[in-house]
Amino acid sequence: MSVIDLGAYGPDFTADPYPYYAKLRASGPVHEILTPEGIPAWLIVGYEEARAALADPRFVKNTSAVVDFVPLEVEVIGPNLLGVDPPDHTRLRKLVAGEFTGRRVEALRPRVVQLAGELLDAMAPAGRADLVDAFAFPLPITVICELLGVPAADRDSFRAWSNELVAPTGALTEREAVEGFGGYLDELIEDRRAAGPADDLLSALIATRAEDGDRLSLPELRALVYLLLIAGHETTVNLIANTVRALLRHPDQLAALRADFSLLDGAIEEGLRYDGPVEAATYRFAVEDVPVGGAVVPAGSVVLVGLAAGARDPGRFPDPDRFDIRRDPRGHLAFGHGIHYCLGAPLARLEGKIAIRSLLERFPRLELDPTGGPLEWLPGLLIRGTRRLPVTW
């Protein structure tokens, strides 16, 4: 099996990776690759193989299980849920899962509706906007910041840090971004501890205790808040923007949704499947030789589970390149699968539904701005989306 250099595909792959994934999948569900950053890895592109890999304990998240290397964010900030394995993962997830109940998420609905309305009010007079900057970004960032109790004045700072970590612009080095974020979180947590109990998620996480008295250490708390702030907005920004872009590029589907908002749940789920916000899951590492789809992934290998690739597998989703909001997209992997399934999925779905319905109701003539220029796609294999989405109404 030859090594596939994804970087050699150039900007066409970044803009539309799906034909490349289809070609790879036609010759097998797993391939040895070089990532666009030049990292050797095994990429899983078949749906069934991807789903199985996400739940396979032989593919671990902790780098130290296979190499003597500590990632910069773990060194500076601490180990978060996405980078640990049982029993550590089991313990951390148990400690925090109680703060992500359906009741807590549903209680946010009125505030999300209010925020969406305020953002659309601000947009309306201009007749055109960058939907990412004016709406898709500020909605989820405000929600997660208010949920955690992060001051509004600090949001621009950590947006800059977050951007460099998930889709680098070169404005900061990775170390500058991680250290800036880490120092900020230390101050935030210390301020919240000193202020005493409050009705926000960070205060609840500081105070949370298991029945046996276990609680989050400072590095664990810092790492969890770091993960929530990044994952709590970067993914939802692109859930909203990618789904709107798909609707605007498929006028028949947009018209169907406008005519019947009972299709909204299906539109969100199809958006997640068709062009979801996470292209490939974060790195896993093989702790032993693992057979996958006729190949063997060697012990010590970096493994990338292609969520976007699996979502277009015709063996699971017939006619997968068709965007169809009436499709049954159940089983898509946009939020992962297994023990690392996204804690924030209910909140992302809530925000996505409110955002898209509010936008379409407010602007009946919404369309892509023909004068907006070419789209700039986010680099790398983690977050799928564009830096801007010019629209007009």
CSV table of C-alpha atoms in Angstrom, one decimal:
chain,number,residue,atom,x,y,z
A,1,MET,CA,0.0,0.0,0.0
A,2,SER,CA,1.5,3.3,-1.1
A,3,VAL,CA,1.5,6.3,1.2
A,4,ILE,CA,-1.0,9.0,0.2
A,5,ASP,CA,0.3,12.6,0.6
A,6,LEU,CA,-2.8,14.7,1.2
A,7,GLY,CA,-0.8,17.9,1.1
A,8,ALA,CA,0.0,17.1,-2.6
A,9,TYR,CA,-3.7,17.6,-3.4
A,10,GLY,CA,-3.4,21.3,-2.7
A,11,PRO,CA,-6.2,23.8,-2.1
A,12,ASP,CA,-8.7,21.7,-4.0
A,13,PHE,CA,-8.6,19.1,-1.3
A,14,THR,CA,-9.1,21.8,1.4
A,15,ALA,CA,-12.1,23.3,-0.4
A,16,ASP,CA,-13.8,20.0,-1.3
A,17,PRO,CA,-12.2,16.8,0.2
A,18,TYR,CA,-15.2,14.6,-0.6
A,19,PRO,CA,-14.2,13.4,-4.1
A,20,TYR,CA,-10.7,12.6,-2.8
A,21,TYR,CA,-12.2,10.6,0.1
A,22,ALA,CA,-14.5,8.8,-2.4
A,23,LYS,CA,-11.5,7.8,-4.5
A,24,LEU,CA,-9.6,6.5,-1.5
A,25,ARG,CA,-12.7,4.6,-0.2
A,26,ALA,CA,-13.1,2.9,-3.6
A,27,SER,CA,-9.7,1.2,-3.0
A,28,GLY,CA,-10.2,0.5,0.7
A,29,PRO,CA,-11.5,1.8,4.0
A,30,VAL,CA,-8.2,2.7,5.5
A,31,HIS,CA,-5.0,4.3,4.0
A,32,GLU,CA,-1.5,5.2,5.1
A,33,ILE,CA,-1.2,8.9,4.6
A,34,LEU,CA,0.8,12.1,5.2
A,35,THR,CA,-1.5,14.8,6.6
A,36,PRO,CA,-1.3,18.3,5.0
A,37,GLU,CA,1.1,19.1,7.8
A,38,GLY,CA,3.3,16.2,6.9
A,39,ILE,CA,2.5,13.9,9.8
A,40,PRO,CA,2.5,10.2,9.0
A,41,ALA,CA,-0.9,8.6,9.9
A,42,TRP,CA,-3.5,6.0,9.0
A,43,LEU,CA,-6.8,7.6,7.8
A,44,ILE,CA,-10.0,5.6,8.1
A,45,VAL,CA,-12.5,6.6,5.3
A,46,GLY,CA,-15.2,3.9,5.5
A,47,TYR,CA,-18.2,4.4,7.7
A,48,GLU,CA,-18.4,1.1,9.5
A,49,GLU,CA,-14.7,1.1,10.1
A,50,ALA,CA,-14.8,4.6,11.4
A,51,ARG,CA,-17.6,3.9,13.8
A,52,ALA,CA,-15.8,0.8,15.1
A,53,ALA,CA,-12.5,2.7,15.5
A,54,LEU,CA,-14.1,5.4,17.5
A,55,ALA,CA,-15.1,2.8,20.1
A,56,ASP,CA,-12.0,0.5,19.9
A,57,PRO,CA,-10.0,0.6,23.1
A,58,ARG,CA,-6.9,-0.4,21.1
A,59,PHE,CA,-6.9,3.1,19.6
A,60,VAL,CA,-6.1,5.4,22.6
A,61,LYS,CA,-6.0,9.2,23.0
A,62,ASN,CA,-3.1,9.6,25.4
A,63,THR,CA,0.1,10.1,23.4
A,64,SER,CA,2.3,8.8,26.3
A,65,ALA,CA,0.8,5.3,25.7
A,66,VAL,CA,2.8,5.0,22.5
A,67,VAL,CA,5.5,7.7,22.4
A,68,ASP,CA,7.6,9.6,24.9
A,69,PHE,CA,6.0,13.0,24.0
A,70,VAL,CA,3.7,15.4,25.8
A,71,PRO,CA,1.6,17.7,23.6
A,72,LEU,CA,2.1,21.4,24.2
A,73,GLU,CA,-1.5,22.0,25.4
A,74,VAL,CA,-1.2,19.1,27.9
A,75,GLU,CA,2.1,20.4,29.1
A,76,VAL,CA,0.8,24.0,29.6
A,77,ILE,CA,-2.9,23.5,30.4
A,78,GLY,CA,-3.4,19.9,31.5
A,79,PRO,CA,-5.0,16.7,30.3
A,80,ASN,CA,-8.6,17.2,29.0
A,81,LEU,CA,-11.3,14.7,28.2
A,82,LEU,CA,-10.4,14.4,24.6
A,83,GLY,CA,-6.8,13.3,25.4
A,84,VAL,CA,-7.3,10.7,28.2
A,85,ASP,CA,-8.4,7.1,28.3
A,86,PRO,CA,-10.1,5.0,31.0
A,87,PRO,CA,-9.9,4.9,33.9
A,88,ASP,CA,-9.0,8.7,33.9
A,89,HIS,CA,-11.6,9.5,31.2
A,90,THR,CA,-14.3,7.6,33.1
A,91,ARG,CA,-13.5,9.5,36.3
A,92,LEU,CA,-13.5,12.9,34.6
A,93,ARG,CA,-16.6,12.3,32.5
A,94,LYS,CA,-18.5,11.2,35.6
A,95,LEU,CA,-17.5,14.3,37.5
A,96,VAL,CA,-18.7,16.7,34.8
A,97,ALA,CA,-21.5,14.9,33.0
A,98,GLY,CA,-24.0,16.0,35.6
A,99,GLU,CA,-23.5,19.6,34.6
A,100,PHE,CA,-24.5,18.9,31.0
A,101,THR,CA,-28.0,17.7,31.5
A,102,GLY,CA,-30.9,18.2,29.1
A,103,ARG,CA,-32.6,20.4,31.7
A,104,ARG,CA,-29.6,22.8,31.8
A,105,VAL,CA,-29.4,23.0,28.0
A,106,GLU,CA,-33.1,23.5,27.6
A,107,ALA,CA,-33.0,26.3,30.2
A,108,LEU,CA,-30.7,28.2,27.8
A,109,ARG,CA,-33.3,28.3,25.0
A,110,PRO,CA,-34.9,31.7,25.8
A,111,ARG,CA,-31.5,33.3,26.0
A,112,VAL,CA,-30.3,31.8,22.8
A,113,VAL,CA,-33.5,33.0,21.0
A,114,GLN,CA,-32.9,36.5,22.5
A,115,LEU,CA,-29.2,36.6,21.4
A,116,ALA,CA,-30.1,35.4,17.9
A,117,GLY,CA,-32.7,38.1,17.6
A,118,GLU,CA,-30.3,40.8,18.8
A,119,LEU,CA,-27.6,39.8,16.3
A,120,LEU,CA,-30.1,39.8,13.5
A,121,ASP,CA,-31.4,43.2,14.5
A,122,ALA,CA,-27.8,44.5,14.3
A,123,MET,CA,-27.3,42.9,10.9
A,124,ALA,CA,-30.5,43.9,9.2
A,125,PRO,CA,-29.9,47.5,8.2
A,126,ALA,CA,-26.8,46.8,6.1
A,127,GLY,CA,-28.5,44.3,3.7
A,128,ARG,CA,-25.4,42.1,3.6
A,129,ALA,CA,-22.8,40.7,6.1
A,130,ASP,CA,-20.2,38.1,6.7
A,131,LEU,CA,-22.4,35.5,8.3
A,132,VAL,CA,-19.5,34.0,10.3
A,133,ASP,CA,-18.4,37.3,11.9
A,134,ALA,CA,-21.9,38.8,12.3
A,135,PHE,CA,-23.9,35.8,13.5
A,136,ALA,CA,-22.4,32.2,13.4
A,137,PHE,CA,-19.5,33.2,15.6
A,138,PRO,CA,-21.0,35.6,18.2
A,139,LEU,CA,-24.0,33.5,19.0
A,140,PRO,CA,-22.2,30.3,20.3
A,141,ILE,CA,-19.3,32.2,21.8
A,142,THR,CA,-21.7,34.4,23.8
A,143,VAL,CA,-23.7,31.3,24.9
A,144,ILE,CA,-20.6,29.3,26.1
A,145,CYS,CA,-19.1,32.4,27.8
A,146,GLU,CA,-22.3,33.2,29.6
A,147,LEU,CA,-22.7,29.6,30.6
A,148,LEU,CA,-19.2,29.4,32.0
A,149,GLY,CA,-19.2,33.0,33.4
A,150,VAL,CA,-16.5,34.4,31.1
A,151,PRO,CA,-16.5,38.2,31.0
A,152,ALA,CA,-17.7,39.7,27.7
A,153,ALA,CA,-14.6,41.9,27.5
A,154,ASP,CA,-12.3,38.9,27.3
A,155,ARG,CA,-13.9,37.1,24.4
A,156,ASP,CA,-11.8,38.7,21.6
A,157,SER,CA,-8.6,37.6,23.3
A,158,PHE,CA,-9.5,34.0,23.5
A,159,ARG,CA,-11.0,34.0,20.0
A,160,ALA,CA,-7.5,34.9,18.8
A,161,TRP,CA,-6.0,32.1,20.8
A,162,SER,CA,-8.6,29.6,19.7
A,163,ASN,CA,-8.3,30.5,16.0
A,164,GLU,CA,-4.6,29.8,16.1
A,165,LEU,CA,-5.1,26.4,17.7
A,166,VAL,CA,-7.8,25.0,15.4
A,167,ALA,CA,-7.1,26.8,12.1
A,168,PRO,CA,-3.8,28.7,12.3
A,169,THR,CA,-3.5,32.1,10.7
A,170,GLY,CA,0.1,32.6,11.7
A,171,ALA,CA,-0.7,35.7,13.8
A,172,LEU,CA,0.6,33.8,16.9
A,173,THR,CA,2.7,30.8,17.4
A,174,GLU,CA,1.1,27.7,18.9
A,175,ARG,CA,3.1,28.2,22.1
A,176,GLU,CA,2.0,31.9,22.4
A,177,ALA,CA,-1.7,30.8,21.9
A,178,VAL,CA,-1.5,28.0,24.4
A,179,GLU,CA,0.4,29.9,27.0
A,180,GLY,CA,-1.9,32.9,26.6
A,181,PHE,CA,-5.0,30.7,27.0
A,182,GLY,CA,-3.5,28.9,30.0
A,183,GLY,CA,-2.5,32.1,31.9
A,184,TYR,CA,-6.0,33.5,31.3
A,185,LEU,CA,-7.7,30.4,32.6
A,186,ASP,CA,-5.7,30.4,35.8
A,187,GLU,CA,-6.8,34.0,36.5
A,188,LEU,CA,-10.4,33.2,35.6
A,189,ILE,CA,-10.6,30.2,37.9
A,190,GLU,CA,-8.8,32.0,40.7
A,191,ASP,CA,-11.2,35.0,40.4
A,192,ARG,CA,-14.2,32.7,40.4
A,193,ARG,CA,-12.9,30.8,43.5
A,194,ALA,CA,-12.4,34.1,45.3
A,195,ALA,CA,-15.8,35.4,44.4
A,196,GLY,CA,-17.6,32.4,45.9
A,197,PRO,CA,-20.5,30.4,44.5
A,198,ALA,CA,-22.4,31.8,41.5
A,199,ASP,CA,-25.0,30.5,39.1
A,200,ASP,CA,-22.7,29.5,36.3
A,201,LEU,CA,-21.1,26.3,35.0
A,202,LEU,CA,-17.6,27.2,36.0
A,203,SER,CA,-18.7,27.7,39.6
A,204,ALA,CA,-20.5,24.4,39.5
A,205,LEU,CA,-17.4,22.6,38.2
A,206,ILE,CA,-15.3,24.2,40.9
A,207,ALA,CA,-17.7,23.0,43.5
A,208,THR,CA,-18.6,19.6,42.0
A,209,ARG,CA,-17.8,16.6,44.1
A,210,ALA,CA,-18.4,12.9,43.5
A,211,GLU,CA,-20.0,10.8,46.2
A,212,ASP,CA,-16.6,9.6,47.4
A,213,GLY,CA,-15.3,13.2,47.7
A,214,ASP,CA,-13.4,13.2,44.4
A,215,ARG,CA,-13.2,16.5,42.7
A,216,LEU,CA,-11.4,18.2,39.8
A,217,SER,CA,-7.8,19.3,40.3
A,218,LEU,CA,-6.7,22.7,39.1
A,219,PRO,CA,-5.0,21.3,35.9
A,220,GLU,CA,-8.1,19.2,35.2
A,221,LEU,CA,-10.5,22.1,35.7
A,222,ARG,CA,-8.3,24.4,33.6
A,223,ALA,CA,-8.1,21.8,30.8
A,224,LEU,CA,-11.9,21.2,30.9
A,225,VAL,CA,-12.7,24.9,30.7
A,226,TYR,CA,-10.1,25.2,27.8
A,227,LEU,CA,-11.9,22.3,26.0
A,228,LEU,CA,-15.3,23.7,26.6
A,229,LEU,CA,-14.4,27.2,25.4
A,230,ILE,CA,-12.8,25.9,22.2
A,231,ALA,CA,-15.1,23.0,21.4
A,232,GLY,CA,-18.1,24.9,22.7
A,233,HIS,CA,-17.9,27.5,19.9
A,234,GLU,CA,-15.6,26.5,17.1
A,235,THR,CA,-17.7,23.5,16.2
A,236,THR,CA,-21.0,25.3,16.5
A,237,VAL,CA,-19.8,28.3,14.4
A,238,ASN,CA,-19.2,25.9,11.5
A,239,LEU,CA,-22.3,23.8,12.2
A,240,ILE,CA,-24.4,27.0,11.6
A,241,ALA,CA,-22.3,28.4,8.7
A,242,ASN,CA,-21.9,25.0,6.9
A,243,THR,CA,-25.6,24.2,7.1
A,244,VAL,CA,-26.6,27.7,5.9
A,245,ARG,CA,-24.1,27.4,3.0
A,246,ALA,CA,-25.5,24.0,2.0
A,247,LEU,CA,-29.1,25.3,2.1
A,248,LEU,CA,-28.3,28.4,0.0
A,249,ARG,CA,-26.5,26.2,-2.5
A,250,HIS,CA,-29.6,23.9,-2.7
A,251,PRO,CA,-32.6,26.2,-3.3
A,252,ASP,CA,-35.1,23.3,-3.5
A,253,GLN,CA,-34.1,22.2,0.1
A,254,LEU,CA,-34.1,25.8,1.3
A,255,ALA,CA,-37.6,26.3,-0.1
A,256,ALA,CA,-38.8,23.1,1.5
A,257,LEU,CA,-37.6,24.1,4.9
A,258,ARG,CA,-39.1,27.6,4.6
A,259,ALA,CA,-42.4,26.1,3.7
A,260,ASP,CA,-42.3,23.6,6.6
A,261,PHE,CA,-40.1,24.3,9.6
A,262,SER,CA,-41.0,20.8,11.0
A,263,LEU,CA,-38.2,19.8,8.7
A,264,LEU,CA,-35.7,21.8,10.8
A,265,ASP,CA,-34.5,18.9,12.9
A,266,GLY,CA,-33.8,16.9,9.7
A,267,ALA,CA,-32.0,19.9,8.2
A,268,ILE,CA,-29.6,20.2,11.1
A,269,GLU,CA,-28.9,16.5,11.1
A,270,GLU,CA,-28.4,16.4,7.3
A,271,GLY,CA,-26.1,19.5,7.6
A,272,LEU,CA,-24.1,17.6,10.2
A,273,ARG,CA,-23.8,14.6,7.9
A,274,TYR,CA,-23.4,16.4,4.6
A,275,ASP,CA,-20.7,18.9,5.6
A,276,GLY,CA,-20.2,18.7,9.4
A,277,PRO,CA,-17.9,21.0,11.4
A,278,VAL,CA,-15.3,18.3,12.3
A,279,GLU,CA,-13.6,16.7,9.3
A,280,ALA,CA,-11.5,14.1,11.3
A,281,ALA,CA,-11.6,13.2,14.9
A,282,THR,CA,-8.6,14.2,17.0
A,283,TYR,CA,-5.6,11.9,17.0
A,284,ARG,CA,-5.8,8.3,18.3
A,285,PHE,CA,-2.8,6.0,18.7
A,286,ALA,CA,-2.7,2.3,18.1
A,287,VAL,CA,-1.3,0.4,21.2
A,288,GLU,CA,-1.1,-2.8,19.2
A,289,ASP,CA,-1.4,-4.0,15.6
A,290,VAL,CA,-5.1,-3.6,14.7
A,291,PRO,CA,-6.7,-5.1,11.6
A,292,VAL,CA,-8.9,-2.6,9.9
A,293,GLY,CA,-10.7,-3.3,6.6
A,294,GLY,CA,-8.2,-5.8,5.2
A,295,ALA,CA,-5.2,-3.8,6.3
A,296,VAL,CA,-3.2,-3.8,9.6
A,297,VAL,CA,-2.6,-0.5,11.4
A,298,PRO,CA,0.7,-1.1,13.2
A,299,ALA,CA,1.3,-0.5,16.9
A,300,GLY,CA,2.5,3.0,17.6
A,301,SER,CA,0.7,4.5,14.5
A,302,VAL,CA,-1.2,7.8,14.5
A,303,VAL,CA,-4.8,7.1,13.6
A,304,LEU,CA,-7.3,9.6,12.1
A,305,VAL,CA,-10.9,8.7,11.9
A,306,GLY,CA,-12.4,10.5,9.0
A,307,LEU,CA,-15.9,11.7,10.2
A,308,ALA,CA,-16.5,13.6,7.0
A,309,ALA,CA,-15.3,10.7,4.8
A,310,GLY,CA,-17.5,8.2,6.7
A,311,ALA,CA,-20.5,10.5,6.3
A,312,ARG,CA,-20.3,10.2,2.5
A,313,ASP,CA,-19.9,6.4,2.4
A,314,PRO,CA,-22.6,5.1,0.0
A,315,GLY,CA,-22.7,1.8,1.9
A,316,ARG,CA,-24.3,3.7,4.8
A,317,PHE,CA,-25.9,6.7,3.2
A,318,PRO,CA,-27.4,6.1,-0.3
A,319,ASP,CA,-26.5,8.9,-2.8
A,320,PRO,CA,-24.3,10.5,-0.1
A,321,ASP,CA,-23.3,13.6,-2.1
A,322,ARG,CA,-27.0,14.7,-2.3
A,323,PHE,CA,-28.0,17.2,0.3
A,324,ASP,CA,-31.5,16.1,1.4
A,325,ILE,CA,-33.1,17.5,4.5
A,326,ARG,CA,-35.8,14.7,4.4
A,327,ARG,CA,-33.1,12.0,4.5
A,328,ASP,CA,-32.8,9.8,7.6
A,329,PRO,CA,-29.3,10.7,8.6
A,330,ARG,CA,-29.3,8.8,11.9
A,331,GLY,CA,-26.0,7.2,12.8
A,332,HIS,CA,-23.9,10.0,11.4
A,333,LEU,CA,-20.6,10.5,13.2
A,334,ALA,CA,-20.5,14.3,13.4
A,335,PHE,CA,-20.4,14.2,17.2
A,336,GLY,CA,-18.3,11.1,17.4
A,337,HIS,CA,-19.2,7.7,18.9
A,338,GLY,CA,-18.3,5.7,22.0
A,339,ILE,CA,-16.9,7.1,25.2
A,340,HIS,CA,-15.7,10.3,23.6
A,341,TYR,CA,-19.1,11.2,22.1
A,342,CYS,CA,-19.5,15.0,22.4
A,343,LEU,CA,-20.8,16.2,25.7
A,344,GLY,CA,-22.0,19.4,24.1
A,345,ALA,CA,-24.1,17.8,21.3
A,346,PRO,CA,-27.5,18.8,22.8
A,347,LEU,CA,-26.3,22.4,23.1
A,348,ALA,CA,-24.9,22.5,19.6
A,349,ARG,CA,-28.2,21.2,18.2
A,350,LEU,CA,-30.2,23.7,20.2
A,351,GLU,CA,-28.1,26.6,19.0
A,352,GLY,CA,-28.1,25.4,15.4
A,353,LYS,CA,-31.9,25.0,15.2
A,354,ILE,CA,-32.5,28.4,16.8
A,355,ALA,CA,-29.9,30.1,14.7
A,356,ILE,CA,-31.1,28.8,11.3
A,357,ARG,CA,-34.8,29.2,11.9
A,358,SER,CA,-34.3,32.8,13.2
A,359,LEU,CA,-32.1,33.7,10.2
A,360,LEU,CA,-34.5,32.3,7.6
A,361,GLU,CA,-37.5,33.8,9.2
A,362,ARG,CA,-35.9,37.2,9.5
A,363,PHE,CA,-34.4,37.3,6.0
A,364,PRO,CA,-36.8,35.7,3.5
A,365,ARG,CA,-34.5,36.6,0.6
A,366,LEU,CA,-31.2,35.5,2.1
A,367,GLU,CA,-28.7,34.3,-0.5
A,368,LEU,CA,-25.0,34.0,-1.0
A,369,ASP,CA,-23.4,37.4,-1.8
A,370,PRO,CA,-22.2,37.2,-5.4
A,371,THR,CA,-19.8,40.1,-4.7
A,372,GLY,CA,-18.3,38.4,-1.7
A,373,GLY,CA,-15.3,36.9,-3.4
A,374,PRO,CA,-13.9,33.4,-3.1
A,375,LEU,CA,-14.3,31.5,0.2
A,376,GLU,CA,-11.3,30.9,2.3
A,377,TRP,CA,-11.4,27.4,3.7
A,378,LEU,CA,-10.0,26.5,7.1
A,379,PRO,CA,-6.7,24.6,6.9
A,380,GLY,CA,-6.0,21.2,8.3
A,381,LEU,CA,-8.1,18.1,8.9
A,382,LEU,CA,-9.8,19.1,12.2
A,383,ILE,CA,-12.4,21.9,11.6
A,384,ARG,CA,-14.3,22.0,8.4
A,385,GLY,CA,-15.6,25.4,7.3
A,386,THR,CA,-14.7,28.8,5.9
A,387,ARG,CA,-13.3,31.9,7.6
A,388,ARG,CA,-16.0,34.0,6.0
A,389,LEU,CA,-19.5,33.5,4.5
A,390,PRO,CA,-20.7,36.6,2.7
A,391,VAL,CA,-24.5,36.8,2.4
A,392,THR,CA,-27.0,39.3,1.3
A,393,TRP,CA,-30.8,39.7,1.7
